[in-house]
């Protein structure tokens, strides 16, 4: 397929588009590994979040035996001890199908194994555009798999996937929440199919071709966000700590699902991965 040529001017124009551009990446592997490892070249940095509430608003309920703050209530339809660290879209889909229904995206995020490795961007070139530094788009690195979610705004109920098949090539997929039923194997790929010979992700991710390892899947260029669009981990952590559930219940619930259930650490895409601004 002829390579798409995206200039800086076109990239700027894409700010007004609703295009499925997940910018994530991944390569298939084993689910039975510890979450947050940067085993595919994704850099895990030194900033850490111990997990659980750390401000005065989150210390009202404490354990009667230890005096420690109690964990946030579950976002799941019913309590579950299930956890996983999926390393592929297939493994993530299998885990999603094991969780209780109706299933929210926050429940899925809550049940991911810790530590979570996270990078944040203020970029608006996405189906999940950021809403400023305090409500960025977040990328979750799980070995070879990268998931992306929005903290607020458009795309809030979408989970985007990328699975590396090469250092700069990834399979894209998407799931919309909440879920009442189990998902079929082709569901994450059918949502982004353009109805012809590719996906909506091809607007931003060039060189899109069919990928046989999943039904109706396509692989295309994997992209990172540039450094000037990065949001510091400390800023995202502070957004969680300062969030007011009475004023913004859904946004705070999303941040709690990520930061309130165990350690979180900063991560980054490899610098060798291109950005959308590298297209000429």
Coordinates of C-alpha atoms in Angstrom, one line a residue:
X1 CA 0.0 0.0 0.0
X2 CA 1.3 3.4 -0.9
X3 CA 2.6 5.3 2.2
X4 CA 0.4 8.1 3.4
X5 CA 2.2 11.5 3.5
X6 CA 1.2 13.6 6.4
X7 CA 2.7 17.1 6.6
X8 CA 2.8 19.3 9.6
X9 CA 0.0 21.3 8.1
X10 CA -2.2 18.2 7.8
X11 CA -1.3 17.2 11.3
X12 CA -2.6 20.6 12.5
X13 CA -5.8 20.2 10.5
X14 CA -6.3 16.8 12.1
X15 CA -7.0 18.6 15.4
X16 CA -10.5 19.1 14.2
X17 CA -11.1 15.5 13.1
X18 CA -12.6 12.7 15.1
X19 CA -10.2 10.0 13.8
X20 CA -9.4 6.7 15.5
X21 CA -5.7 7.3 16.1
X22 CA -4.6 5.3 19.2
X23 CA -0.8 5.9 18.9
X24 CA -0.3 2.8 21.1
X25 CA 1.8 -0.3 20.4
X26 CA 2.4 -3.9 21.4
X27 CA 3.6 -7.4 20.7
X28 CA 1.9 -10.7 21.8
X29 CA 3.1 -12.4 24.9
X30 CA 2.1 -14.1 28.1
X31 CA -0.5 -12.7 30.5
X32 CA 1.0 -14.3 33.5
X33 CA 3.7 -11.7 34.1
X34 CA 4.0 -8.6 36.3
X35 CA 2.2 -5.5 35.0
X36 CA 4.1 -2.4 34.0
X37 CA 7.4 -4.0 32.8
X38 CA 9.0 -2.1 29.9
X39 CA 10.0 -5.3 28.2
X40 CA 9.6 -4.0 24.6
X41 CA 11.8 -1.0 25.0
X42 CA 9.2 1.2 26.7
X43 CA 11.1 3.1 29.3
X44 CA 9.9 2.9 32.9
X45 CA 11.0 6.0 34.8
X46 CA 11.6 6.5 38.5
X47 CA 8.5 8.4 39.6
X48 CA 6.1 6.2 41.6
X49 CA 2.7 6.4 43.1
X50 CA 2.1 4.1 46.1
X51 CA -1.5 3.6 45.2
X52 CA -4.5 4.4 47.2
X53 CA -5.6 7.8 48.5
X54 CA -2.8 10.1 49.7
X55 CA -4.6 13.4 50.5
X56 CA -6.8 14.4 53.4
X57 CA -10.0 13.9 51.4
X58 CA -9.1 10.3 51.0
X59 CA -8.2 9.4 54.6
X60 CA -11.7 9.6 56.2
X61 CA -12.2 5.8 56.1
X62 CA -9.4 3.8 57.8
X63 CA -8.8 0.2 58.7
X64 CA -9.8 -0.4 62.4
X65 CA -6.7 -2.6 62.8
X66 CA -3.9 -0.8 60.9
X67 CA -5.2 2.7 60.8
X68 CA -4.3 2.8 57.1
X69 CA -6.7 4.3 54.5
X70 CA -9.1 1.8 53.1
X71 CA -8.9 1.2 49.3
X72 CA -11.5 2.9 47.2
X73 CA -14.7 0.9 46.6
X74 CA -14.7 -1.3 43.5
X75 CA -16.0 0.1 40.2
X76 CA -17.1 -3.4 39.2
X77 CA -20.7 -4.6 39.2
X78 CA -19.8 -7.1 41.9
X79 CA -16.6 -7.6 43.9
X80 CA -14.0 -9.8 42.2
X81 CA -10.5 -10.9 42.9
X82 CA -9.6 -11.3 39.2
X83 CA -6.5 -9.5 38.0
X84 CA -4.4 -9.7 34.9
X85 CA -1.6 -8.1 33.0
X86 CA -2.5 -8.8 29.3
X87 CA 0.3 -8.8 26.8
X88 CA -1.8 -8.9 23.6
X89 CA -5.2 -7.8 22.4
X90 CA -6.3 -11.4 22.5
X91 CA -5.3 -11.7 26.2
X92 CA -7.0 -8.4 27.0
X93 CA -10.2 -9.6 25.3
X94 CA -10.2 -12.9 27.3
X95 CA -9.8 -11.0 30.5
X96 CA -12.6 -8.6 29.7
X97 CA -14.8 -11.5 29.1
X98 CA -14.1 -12.9 32.5
X99 CA -15.0 -9.7 34.4
X100 CA -18.5 -9.3 35.9
X101 CA -21.3 -7.6 33.8
X102 CA -22.3 -5.0 33.3
X103 CA -18.7 -4.1 32.8
X104 CA -17.4 -0.5 32.9
X105 CA -14.0 0.7 31.6
X106 CA -13.2 1.7 35.2
X107 CA -13.7 -1.8 36.4
X108 CA -11.4 -3.2 33.8
X109 CA -8.7 -0.6 34.6
X110 CA -9.1 -1.2 38.4
X111 CA -8.4 -4.9 37.9
X112 CA -5.2 -4.6 36.0
X113 CA -2.1 -5.9 37.9
X114 CA 0.1 -3.3 39.5
X115 CA 2.4 -1.5 39.1
X116 CA 0.8 0.3 36.2
X117 CA 3.3 2.1 33.9
X118 CA 1.7 5.3 32.5
X119 CA 2.6 8.1 30.1
X120 CA 0.4 11.1 29.4
X121 CA -0.1 13.5 26.6
X122 CA -2.0 16.7 26.0
X123 CA -2.3 15.9 22.3
X124 CA -5.7 16.4 20.6
X125 CA -4.9 14.5 17.4
X126 CA -6.9 11.4 18.5
X127 CA -10.3 9.9 18.9
X128 CA -9.4 10.4 22.6
X129 CA -8.3 14.1 22.6
X130 CA -6.8 15.4 25.8
X131 CA -8.8 18.1 27.8
X132 CA -5.7 20.0 29.0
X133 CA -2.9 18.8 31.3
X134 CA -5.2 17.9 34.1
X135 CA -7.3 15.6 31.9
X136 CA -4.7 14.1 29.5
X137 CA -4.9 11.1 27.3
X138 CA -3.1 8.2 29.1
X139 CA -1.1 5.3 27.7
X140 CA -0.8 2.1 29.8
X141 CA 2.3 0.0 29.0
X142 CA 1.9 -3.7 29.7
X143 CA 5.1 -5.3 28.3
X144 CA 4.4 -5.5 24.6
X145 CA 0.8 -4.1 24.8
X146 CA -0.2 -0.5 25.2
X147 CA -3.7 0.6 26.1
X148 CA -5.0 4.2 25.9
X149 CA -7.8 5.9 27.8
X150 CA -9.2 9.4 28.2
X151 CA -9.6 11.0 31.6
X152 CA -12.4 13.3 30.4
X153 CA -14.2 14.4 27.2
X154 CA -14.6 12.7 23.9
X155 CA -13.6 9.1 23.8
X156 CA -14.0 8.7 27.6
X157 CA -15.8 5.3 27.2
X158 CA -13.3 3.9 24.7
X159 CA -10.4 1.6 25.3
X160 CA -7.8 1.7 22.5
X161 CA -5.3 -1.0 21.9
X162 CA -2.0 -1.4 20.0
X163 CA 0.0 -4.6 19.7
X164 CA 3.5 -4.5 18.3
X165 CA 4.4 -6.8 15.4
X166 CA 7.6 -4.9 14.8
X167 CA 9.4 -2.1 16.6
X168 CA 7.4 0.6 14.8
X169 CA 4.3 -1.4 13.5
X170 CA 1.3 -2.3 15.6
X171 CA -2.2 -3.9 15.3
X172 CA -4.9 -1.5 16.3
X173 CA -8.3 -2.3 18.1
X174 CA -11.0 -0.5 20.1
X175 CA -13.7 -1.5 22.6
X176 CA -16.6 0.8 23.7
X177 CA -17.8 0.5 27.3
X178 CA -20.0 -0.3 29.2
X179 CA -20.5 -4.0 28.2
X180 CA -23.5 -6.1 28.9
X181 CA -22.5 -9.1 26.9
X182 CA -19.4 -11.1 26.1
X183 CA -17.3 -9.9 23.2
X184 CA -16.7 -12.0 20.1
X185 CA -13.1 -12.4 18.9
X186 CA -13.6 -9.9 16.0
X187 CA -15.4 -7.3 18.1
X188 CA -12.4 -5.1 18.9
X189 CA -11.5 -4.9 15.2
X190 CA -15.0 -4.6 13.7
X191 CA -15.5 -1.3 15.5
X192 CA -12.7 0.5 13.7
X193 CA -13.1 -1.2 10.2
X194 CA -13.7 1.4 7.6
X195 CA -16.0 -0.8 5.6
X196 CA -13.7 -1.1 2.7
X197 CA -10.0 -2.1 3.1
X198 CA -8.7 -0.6 6.3
X199 CA -9.5 1.1 9.6
X200 CA -10.3 4.6 10.8
X201 CA -6.8 4.5 12.4
X202 CA -5.3 4.8 8.9
X203 CA -6.1 8.5 9.0
X204 CA -3.1 8.9 11.3
X205 CA -1.2 5.6 11.1
X206 CA 0.3 5.0 7.7
X207 CA 1.1 1.8 5.7
X208 CA -2.0 0.0 6.8
X209 CA -2.2 -3.7 5.7
X210 CA -4.3 -6.7 6.6
X211 CA -3.1 -8.7 9.6
X212 CA -4.0 -12.4 9.7
X213 CA -3.4 -13.2 13.4
X214 CA -6.8 -11.6 14.3
X215 CA -10.1 -11.6 12.4
X216 CA -10.6 -8.4 10.4
X217 CA -7.4 -6.9 11.9
X218 CA -5.0 -4.4 10.3
X219 CA -1.5 -3.4 11.1
X220 CA -0.1 0.1 10.6
X221 CA 2.7 2.4 11.8
X222 CA 3.0 2.7 15.6
X223 CA 3.4 6.3 16.7
X224 CA 4.5 8.0 19.9
X225 CA 3.6 11.5 21.0
X226 CA 6.4 14.0 20.8
X227 CA 8.1 15.3 24.0
X228 CA 6.5 18.8 23.6
X229 CA 3.1 17.2 24.0
X230 CA 4.0 15.2 27.1
X231 CA 2.3 15.8 30.5
X232 CA 4.5 15.1 33.5
X233 CA 3.6 12.2 35.7
X234 CA 3.5 14.4 38.7
X235 CA 0.9 16.6 37.1
X236 CA -1.4 13.5 36.5
X237 CA -0.8 12.2 40.0
X238 CA -1.8 15.6 41.4
X239 CA -4.9 15.7 39.2
X240 CA -5.9 12.4 41.0
X241 CA -5.1 13.7 44.4
X242 CA -7.0 16.9 44.0
X243 CA -10.0 15.5 42.1
X244 CA -13.4 16.4 43.7
X245 CA -15.8 13.5 43.2
X246 CA -18.8 15.7 44.1
X247 CA -17.9 18.1 41.3
X248 CA -16.6 15.6 38.7
X249 CA -17.7 12.1 39.6
X250 CA -16.9 10.4 36.3
X251 CA -13.5 12.0 35.9
X252 CA -12.5 11.3 39.5
X253 CA -13.7 7.6 39.2
X254 CA -11.4 7.2 36.1
X255 CA -8.4 8.6 37.9
X256 CA -9.2 6.4 41.0
X257 CA -9.5 3.3 38.8
X258 CA -5.9 4.0 37.6
X259 CA -4.2 5.5 40.7
X260 CA -6.3 4.2 43.6
X261 CA -5.7 0.5 43.4
X262 CA -1.9 0.0 43.7
X263 CA 1.4 1.4 42.6
X264 CA 1.7 3.5 39.4
X265 CA 4.9 4.6 37.8
X266 CA 5.9 6.8 34.9
X267 CA 6.8 5.4 31.5
X268 CA 7.7 6.6 28.0
X269 CA 7.6 5.4 24.4
X270 CA 11.0 4.6 22.9
X271 CA 12.5 7.6 21.2
X272 CA 13.1 5.6 18.1
X273 CA 9.4 5.3 17.4
X274 CA 8.2 8.1 15.0
X275 CA 5.6 10.8 15.7
X276 CA 2.9 12.0 13.4
X277 CA 5.1 15.0 12.7
X278 CA 7.8 12.8 11.2
X279 CA 5.7 12.1 8.1
X280 CA 6.8 14.1 5.2

